[in-house]
């Protein structure tokens, strides 16, 4: 799962040990009663930490980074933290919606996302978002929030990996995004959980 990989990547960056159970597509169904007790939305990931049940990938990222005081991954200063969070939220809303059409519908042909109108719109939206990202990165920053790798680069890195993996439509050249992709690829955790052959 795209969202599970975000959490795995962060755990790797933080050096956290964990026990992993696979649920969802290709594994045990998330509609099983024991899973629904943890997450009534029937979605992965779910993380259990000292009796606390966490769900929603970006909330999990924020919690783990805050719990482990992971500066500069998740800056304490509000004016720096908000920049990280706004990029994370942009991925969660704008980009996730676009990828449903472009990837789930267009590449995997999964109903109901494979409606031709929805696929076409998703591809246009995905392209528009990636152009915006390219413009932002063209300013010369190493990462999306500046010189430091932050939590925002985790969901964005997985989006960029998917952008290069998804097929079936013409994509513009995005030189700043390509440079960013290669820079992220210098991180072993990204190679394990992002650029690992999965879209």
PDB file of C-alpha atoms in Angstrom:
ATOM      1  CA  UNK A   1       0.000   0.000   0.000  1.00  0.00           C
ATOM      2  CA  UNK A   2       1.142   3.502  -0.901  1.00  0.00           C
ATOM      3  CA  UNK A   3       0.115   4.761   2.548  1.00  0.00           C
ATOM      4  CA  UNK A   4       1.766   1.905   4.432  1.00  0.00           C
ATOM      5  CA  UNK A   5       5.018   2.613   2.606  1.00  0.00           C
ATOM      6  CA  UNK A   6       5.016   6.163   3.995  1.00  0.00           C
ATOM      7  CA  UNK A   7       5.059   4.775   7.526  1.00  0.00           C
ATOM      8  CA  UNK A   8       7.659   2.126   6.727  1.00  0.00           C
ATOM      9  CA  UNK A   9       9.908   4.774   5.193  1.00  0.00           C
ATOM     10  CA  UNK A  10       9.668   6.984   8.280  1.00  0.00           C
ATOM     11  CA  UNK A  11      10.312   4.070  10.642  1.00  0.00           C
ATOM     12  CA  UNK A  12      13.420   3.293   8.607  1.00  0.00           C
ATOM     13  CA  UNK A  13      14.594   6.923   8.735  1.00  0.00           C
ATOM     14  CA  UNK A  14      14.095   6.975  12.526  1.00  0.00           C
ATOM     15  CA  UNK A  15      15.666   3.550  13.074  1.00  0.00           C
ATOM     16  CA  UNK A  16      12.503   2.233  14.748  1.00  0.00           C
ATOM     17  CA  UNK A  17      11.936  -1.479  15.193  1.00  0.00           C
ATOM     18  CA  UNK A  18       8.444  -2.835  14.719  1.00  0.00           C
ATOM     19  CA  UNK A  19       6.417  -5.953  14.085  1.00  0.00           C
ATOM     20  CA  UNK A  20       4.583  -5.873  10.760  1.00  0.00           C
ATOM     21  CA  UNK A  21       1.295  -7.589   9.907  1.00  0.00           C
ATOM     22  CA  UNK A  22       0.046  -7.470   6.323  1.00  0.00           C
ATOM     23  CA  UNK A  23      -3.593  -6.573   5.716  1.00  0.00           C
ATOM     24  CA  UNK A  24      -5.430  -5.343   2.633  1.00  0.00           C
ATOM     25  CA  UNK A  25      -5.160  -6.179  -1.057  1.00  0.00           C
ATOM     26  CA  UNK A  26      -3.464  -9.555  -1.445  1.00  0.00           C
ATOM     27  CA  UNK A  27      -3.474 -10.213   2.312  1.00  0.00           C
ATOM     28  CA  UNK A  28      -6.043 -10.591   5.075  1.00  0.00           C
ATOM     29  CA  UNK A  29      -9.161  -8.490   4.408  1.00  0.00           C
ATOM     30  CA  UNK A  30      -9.494  -5.207   6.294  1.00  0.00           C
ATOM     31  CA  UNK A  31     -13.207  -5.957   6.646  1.00  0.00           C
ATOM     32  CA  UNK A  32     -12.408  -8.691   9.181  1.00  0.00           C
ATOM     33  CA  UNK A  33     -13.936  -7.897  12.596  1.00  0.00           C
ATOM     34  CA  UNK A  34     -10.563  -7.840  14.360  1.00  0.00           C
ATOM     35  CA  UNK A  35      -9.298  -5.182  11.938  1.00  0.00           C
ATOM     36  CA  UNK A  36     -12.489  -3.114  12.046  1.00  0.00           C
ATOM     37  CA  UNK A  37     -12.117  -2.904  15.823  1.00  0.00           C
ATOM     38  CA  UNK A  38      -8.865  -1.050  15.184  1.00  0.00           C
ATOM     39  CA  UNK A  39     -10.008   1.021  12.212  1.00  0.00           C
ATOM     40  CA  UNK A  40     -13.719   1.174  11.382  1.00  0.00           C
ATOM     41  CA  UNK A  41     -12.784   2.805   8.047  1.00  0.00           C
ATOM     42  CA  UNK A  42     -11.249  -0.586   7.037  1.00  0.00           C
ATOM     43  CA  UNK A  43      -8.067   0.997   5.687  1.00  0.00           C
ATOM     44  CA  UNK A  44      -4.357   0.480   6.201  1.00  0.00           C
ATOM     45  CA  UNK A  45      -2.108   1.550   7.806  1.00  0.00           C
ATOM     46  CA  UNK A  46      -2.902   1.070  11.464  1.00  0.00           C
ATOM     47  CA  UNK A  47      -0.115   1.426  14.017  1.00  0.00           C
ATOM     48  CA  UNK A  48      -0.288   0.277  17.640  1.00  0.00           C
ATOM     49  CA  UNK A  49       2.014   2.099  20.060  1.00  0.00           C
ATOM     50  CA  UNK A  50       1.777   1.365  23.783  1.00  0.00           C
ATOM     51  CA  UNK A  51      -1.956   0.712  23.603  1.00  0.00           C
ATOM     52  CA  UNK A  52      -2.621   3.735  21.359  1.00  0.00           C
ATOM     53  CA  UNK A  53      -4.286   2.928  18.019  1.00  0.00           C
ATOM     54  CA  UNK A  54      -3.176   5.197  15.187  1.00  0.00           C
ATOM     55  CA  UNK A  55      -4.706   5.452  11.736  1.00  0.00           C
ATOM     56  CA  UNK A  56      -4.425   7.792   8.717  1.00  0.00           C
ATOM     57  CA  UNK A  57      -0.910   7.760   7.316  1.00  0.00           C
ATOM     58  CA  UNK A  58      -0.107  11.454   7.702  1.00  0.00           C
ATOM     59  CA  UNK A  59      -1.381  11.529  11.283  1.00  0.00           C
ATOM     60  CA  UNK A  60       0.855   8.524  11.982  1.00  0.00           C
ATOM     61  CA  UNK A  61       3.863  10.269  10.437  1.00  0.00           C
ATOM     62  CA  UNK A  62       3.271  13.374  12.534  1.00  0.00           C
ATOM     63  CA  UNK A  63       2.805  11.384  15.718  1.00  0.00           C
ATOM     64  CA  UNK A  64       5.934   9.262  15.291  1.00  0.00           C
ATOM     65  CA  UNK A  65       8.090  12.237  14.367  1.00  0.00           C
ATOM     66  CA  UNK A  66       6.792  14.265  17.332  1.00  0.00           C
ATOM     67  CA  UNK A  67       7.143  11.327  19.728  1.00  0.00           C
ATOM     68  CA  UNK A  68      10.769  10.884  18.744  1.00  0.00           C
ATOM     69  CA  UNK A  69      11.519  14.640  18.600  1.00  0.00           C
ATOM     70  CA  UNK A  70      12.702  14.212  15.031  1.00  0.00           C
ATOM     71  CA  UNK A  71      14.135  17.587  14.098  1.00  0.00           C
ATOM     72  CA  UNK A  72      14.422  18.679  11.290  1.00  0.00           C
ATOM     73  CA  UNK A  73      12.021  16.029   9.955  1.00  0.00           C
ATOM     74  CA  UNK A  74       9.163  17.678  11.838  1.00  0.00           C
ATOM     75  CA  UNK A  75      10.261  21.121  13.035  1.00  0.00           C
ATOM     76  CA  UNK A  76       9.053  22.368  16.390  1.00  0.00           C
ATOM     77  CA  UNK A  77       8.910  26.004  15.261  1.00  0.00           C
ATOM     78  CA  UNK A  78       5.333  26.668  14.057  1.00  0.00           C
ATOM     79  CA  UNK A  79       6.402  28.748  11.058  1.00  0.00           C
ATOM     80  CA  UNK A  80       8.585  25.871   9.824  1.00  0.00           C
ATOM     81  CA  UNK A  81       6.193  23.099  10.809  1.00  0.00           C
ATOM     82  CA  UNK A  82       3.297  24.625   8.910  1.00  0.00           C
ATOM     83  CA  UNK A  83       5.282  24.501   5.657  1.00  0.00           C
ATOM     84  CA  UNK A  84       5.822  20.767   6.156  1.00  0.00           C
ATOM     85  CA  UNK A  85       2.166  20.182   6.984  1.00  0.00           C
ATOM     86  CA  UNK A  86       0.776  22.183   4.087  1.00  0.00           C
ATOM     87  CA  UNK A  87       2.726  20.071   1.576  1.00  0.00           C
ATOM     88  CA  UNK A  88       1.594  16.889   3.325  1.00  0.00           C
ATOM     89  CA  UNK A  89      -2.019  18.052   3.163  1.00  0.00           C
ATOM     90  CA  UNK A  90      -1.656  18.956  -0.513  1.00  0.00           C
ATOM     91  CA  UNK A  91      -0.606  15.366  -1.220  1.00  0.00           C
ATOM     92  CA  UNK A  92      -3.483  14.006   0.879  1.00  0.00           C
ATOM     93  CA  UNK A  93      -6.122  16.007  -0.978  1.00  0.00           C
ATOM     94  CA  UNK A  94      -5.142  17.263  -4.431  1.00  0.00           C
ATOM     95  CA  UNK A  95      -2.667  14.589  -5.439  1.00  0.00           C
ATOM     96  CA  UNK A  96      -4.406  11.592  -3.941  1.00  0.00           C
ATOM     97  CA  UNK A  97      -7.597  12.432  -5.821  1.00  0.00           C
ATOM     98  CA  UNK A  98      -5.690  12.868  -9.083  1.00  0.00           C
ATOM     99  CA  UNK A  99      -3.863   9.557  -8.641  1.00  0.00           C
ATOM    100  CA  UNK A 100      -7.122   7.663  -8.245  1.00  0.00           C
ATOM    101  CA  UNK A 101      -7.974   8.448 -11.848  1.00  0.00           C
ATOM    102  CA  UNK A 102      -4.476   8.207 -13.300  1.00  0.00           C
ATOM    103  CA  UNK A 103      -3.301   5.127 -11.416  1.00  0.00           C
ATOM    104  CA  UNK A 104      -6.239   3.162  -9.977  1.00  0.00           C
ATOM    105  CA  UNK A 105      -8.435   3.854 -12.983  1.00  0.00           C
ATOM    106  CA  UNK A 106      -6.003   4.313 -15.841  1.00  0.00           C
ATOM    107  CA  UNK A 107      -3.268   1.832 -14.986  1.00  0.00           C
ATOM    108  CA  UNK A 108      -4.929  -0.771 -12.760  1.00  0.00           C
ATOM    109  CA  UNK A 109      -8.368  -0.476 -14.404  1.00  0.00           C
ATOM    110  CA  UNK A 110     -10.060  -0.798 -11.014  1.00  0.00           C
ATOM    111  CA  UNK A 111     -13.764   0.028 -10.846  1.00  0.00           C
ATOM    112  CA  UNK A 112     -15.248   2.499 -10.151  1.00  0.00           C
ATOM    113  CA  UNK A 113     -12.117   4.563 -10.854  1.00  0.00           C
ATOM    114  CA  UNK A 114     -11.805   3.240 -14.441  1.00  0.00           C
ATOM    115  CA  UNK A 115     -14.596   5.468 -15.791  1.00  0.00           C
ATOM    116  CA  UNK A 116     -13.016   7.030 -18.933  1.00  0.00           C
ATOM    117  CA  UNK A 117     -13.944  10.571 -17.911  1.00  0.00           C
ATOM    118  CA  UNK A 118     -12.494  10.075 -14.434  1.00  0.00           C
ATOM    119  CA  UNK A 119      -9.290   8.548 -15.827  1.00  0.00           C
ATOM    120  CA  UNK A 120      -8.803  11.429 -18.246  1.00  0.00           C
ATOM    121  CA  UNK A 121      -9.497  14.023 -15.569  1.00  0.00           C
ATOM    122  CA  UNK A 122      -7.157  12.281 -13.141  1.00  0.00           C
ATOM    123  CA  UNK A 123      -4.333  12.297 -15.683  1.00  0.00           C
ATOM    124  CA  UNK A 124      -4.843  16.022 -16.332  1.00  0.00           C
ATOM    125  CA  UNK A 125      -4.967  16.782 -12.604  1.00  0.00           C
ATOM    126  CA  UNK A 126      -1.907  14.635 -11.884  1.00  0.00           C
ATOM    127  CA  UNK A 127       0.029  16.457 -14.613  1.00  0.00           C
ATOM    128  CA  UNK A 128      -1.070  19.869 -13.321  1.00  0.00           C
ATOM    129  CA  UNK A 129       0.034  18.975  -9.780  1.00  0.00           C
ATOM    130  CA  UNK A 130       3.380  17.665 -10.958  1.00  0.00           C
ATOM    131  CA  UNK A 131       4.007  20.844 -12.968  1.00  0.00           C
ATOM    132  CA  UNK A 132       3.301  22.840  -9.802  1.00  0.00           C
ATOM    133  CA  UNK A 133       5.777  20.678  -7.892  1.00  0.00           C
ATOM    134  CA  UNK A 134       8.371  21.118 -10.633  1.00  0.00           C
ATOM    135  CA  UNK A 135       7.967  24.903 -10.476  1.00  0.00           C
ATOM    136  CA  UNK A 136       8.411  24.841  -6.694  1.00  0.00           C
ATOM    137  CA  UNK A 137      11.522  22.671  -6.839  1.00  0.00           C
ATOM    138  CA  UNK A 138      13.004  24.711  -9.697  1.00  0.00           C
ATOM    139  CA  UNK A 139      13.868  27.393  -7.136  1.00  0.00           C
ATOM    140  CA  UNK A 140      16.929  25.348  -6.204  1.00  0.00           C
ATOM    141  CA  UNK A 141      15.945  23.833  -2.858  1.00  0.00           C
ATOM    142  CA  UNK A 142      17.289  20.360  -2.172  1.00  0.00           C
ATOM    143  CA  UNK A 143      13.958  19.269  -0.682  1.00  0.00           C
ATOM    144  CA  UNK A 144      10.433  20.610  -0.794  1.00  0.00           C
ATOM    145  CA  UNK A 145      10.803  22.746   2.362  1.00  0.00           C
ATOM    146  CA  UNK A 146      14.374  23.831   1.802  1.00  0.00           C
ATOM    147  CA  UNK A 147      17.782  22.358   2.544  1.00  0.00           C
ATOM    148  CA  UNK A 148      16.557  19.689   4.972  1.00  0.00           C
ATOM    149  CA  UNK A 149      14.696  16.452   4.323  1.00  0.00           C
ATOM    150  CA  UNK A 150      11.352  16.638   6.170  1.00  0.00           C
ATOM    151  CA  UNK A 151       8.177  14.607   6.657  1.00  0.00           C
ATOM    152  CA  UNK A 152       6.728  16.362   3.607  1.00  0.00           C
ATOM    153  CA  UNK A 153       9.274  14.656   1.375  1.00  0.00           C
ATOM    154  CA  UNK A 154       7.974  11.216   2.329  1.00  0.00           C
ATOM    155  CA  UNK A 155       4.505  11.423   0.735  1.00  0.00           C
ATOM    156  CA  UNK A 156       5.881  13.615  -2.062  1.00  0.00           C
ATOM    157  CA  UNK A 157       8.668  11.140  -2.768  1.00  0.00           C
ATOM    158  CA  UNK A 158       6.171   8.321  -3.146  1.00  0.00           C
ATOM    159  CA  UNK A 159       4.047  10.498  -5.445  1.00  0.00           C
ATOM    160  CA  UNK A 160       7.083  11.269  -7.606  1.00  0.00           C
ATOM    161  CA  UNK A 161       7.936   7.563  -7.748  1.00  0.00           C
ATOM    162  CA  UNK A 162       4.384   6.847  -8.901  1.00  0.00           C
ATOM    163  CA  UNK A 163       4.558   9.651 -11.484  1.00  0.00           C
ATOM    164  CA  UNK A 164       7.513   7.974 -13.176  1.00  0.00           C
ATOM    165  CA  UNK A 165       5.944   4.504 -12.885  1.00  0.00           C
ATOM    166  CA  UNK A 166       2.439   5.220 -14.161  1.00  0.00           C
ATOM    167  CA  UNK A 167       1.871   4.533 -17.862  1.00  0.00           C
ATOM    168  CA  UNK A 168      -0.730   5.201 -20.522  1.00  0.00           C
ATOM    169  CA  UNK A 169      -0.514   8.955 -21.178  1.00  0.00           C
ATOM    170  CA  UNK A 170       1.942  11.574 -22.364  1.00  0.00           C
ATOM    171  CA  UNK A 171       3.847  13.209 -19.535  1.00  0.00           C
ATOM    172  CA  UNK A 172       5.841  16.422 -19.835  1.00  0.00           C
ATOM    173  CA  UNK A 173       9.523  16.610 -19.007  1.00  0.00           C
ATOM    174  CA  UNK A 174       9.891  17.888 -15.440  1.00  0.00           C
ATOM    175  CA  UNK A 175      13.604  18.496 -14.873  1.00  0.00           C
ATOM    176  CA  UNK A 176      13.364  19.718 -11.269  1.00  0.00           C
ATOM    177  CA  UNK A 177      11.174  16.759 -10.305  1.00  0.00           C
ATOM    178  CA  UNK A 178      13.673  14.413 -11.981  1.00  0.00           C
ATOM    179  CA  UNK A 179      16.539  15.943 -10.001  1.00  0.00           C
ATOM    180  CA  UNK A 180      14.507  15.643  -6.789  1.00  0.00           C
ATOM    181  CA  UNK A 181      13.784  11.981  -7.573  1.00  0.00           C
ATOM    182  CA  UNK A 182      17.485  11.260  -7.957  1.00  0.00           C
ATOM    183  CA  UNK A 183      18.318  13.144  -4.747  1.00  0.00           C
ATOM    184  CA  UNK A 184      15.728  11.137  -2.802  1.00  0.00           C
ATOM    185  CA  UNK A 185      17.239   8.003  -4.332  1.00  0.00           C
ATOM    186  CA  UNK A 186      20.422   8.685  -2.369  1.00  0.00           C
ATOM    187  CA  UNK A 187      18.456   7.770   0.772  1.00  0.00           C
ATOM    188  CA  UNK A 188      18.518   4.003   1.468  1.00  0.00           C
ATOM    189  CA  UNK A 189      15.070   4.137   3.085  1.00  0.00           C
ATOM    190  CA  UNK A 190      13.567   5.609  -0.099  1.00  0.00           C
ATOM    191  CA  UNK A 191      15.110   2.850  -2.182  1.00  0.00           C
ATOM    192  CA  UNK A 192      13.627   0.239   0.174  1.00  0.00           C
ATOM    193  CA  UNK A 193      10.123   1.689   0.439  1.00  0.00           C
ATOM    194  CA  UNK A 194       9.752   4.092  -2.474  1.00  0.00           C
ATOM    195  CA  UNK A 195      11.866   3.483  -5.543  1.00  0.00           C
ATOM    196  CA  UNK A 196      11.717  -0.265  -5.136  1.00  0.00           C
ATOM    197  CA  UNK A 197       9.969  -1.352  -8.321  1.00  0.00           C
ATOM    198  CA  UNK A 198       6.462  -0.717  -6.996  1.00  0.00           C
ATOM    199  CA  UNK A 199       4.384   2.202  -8.329  1.00  0.00           C
TER     200      UNK A 199
END
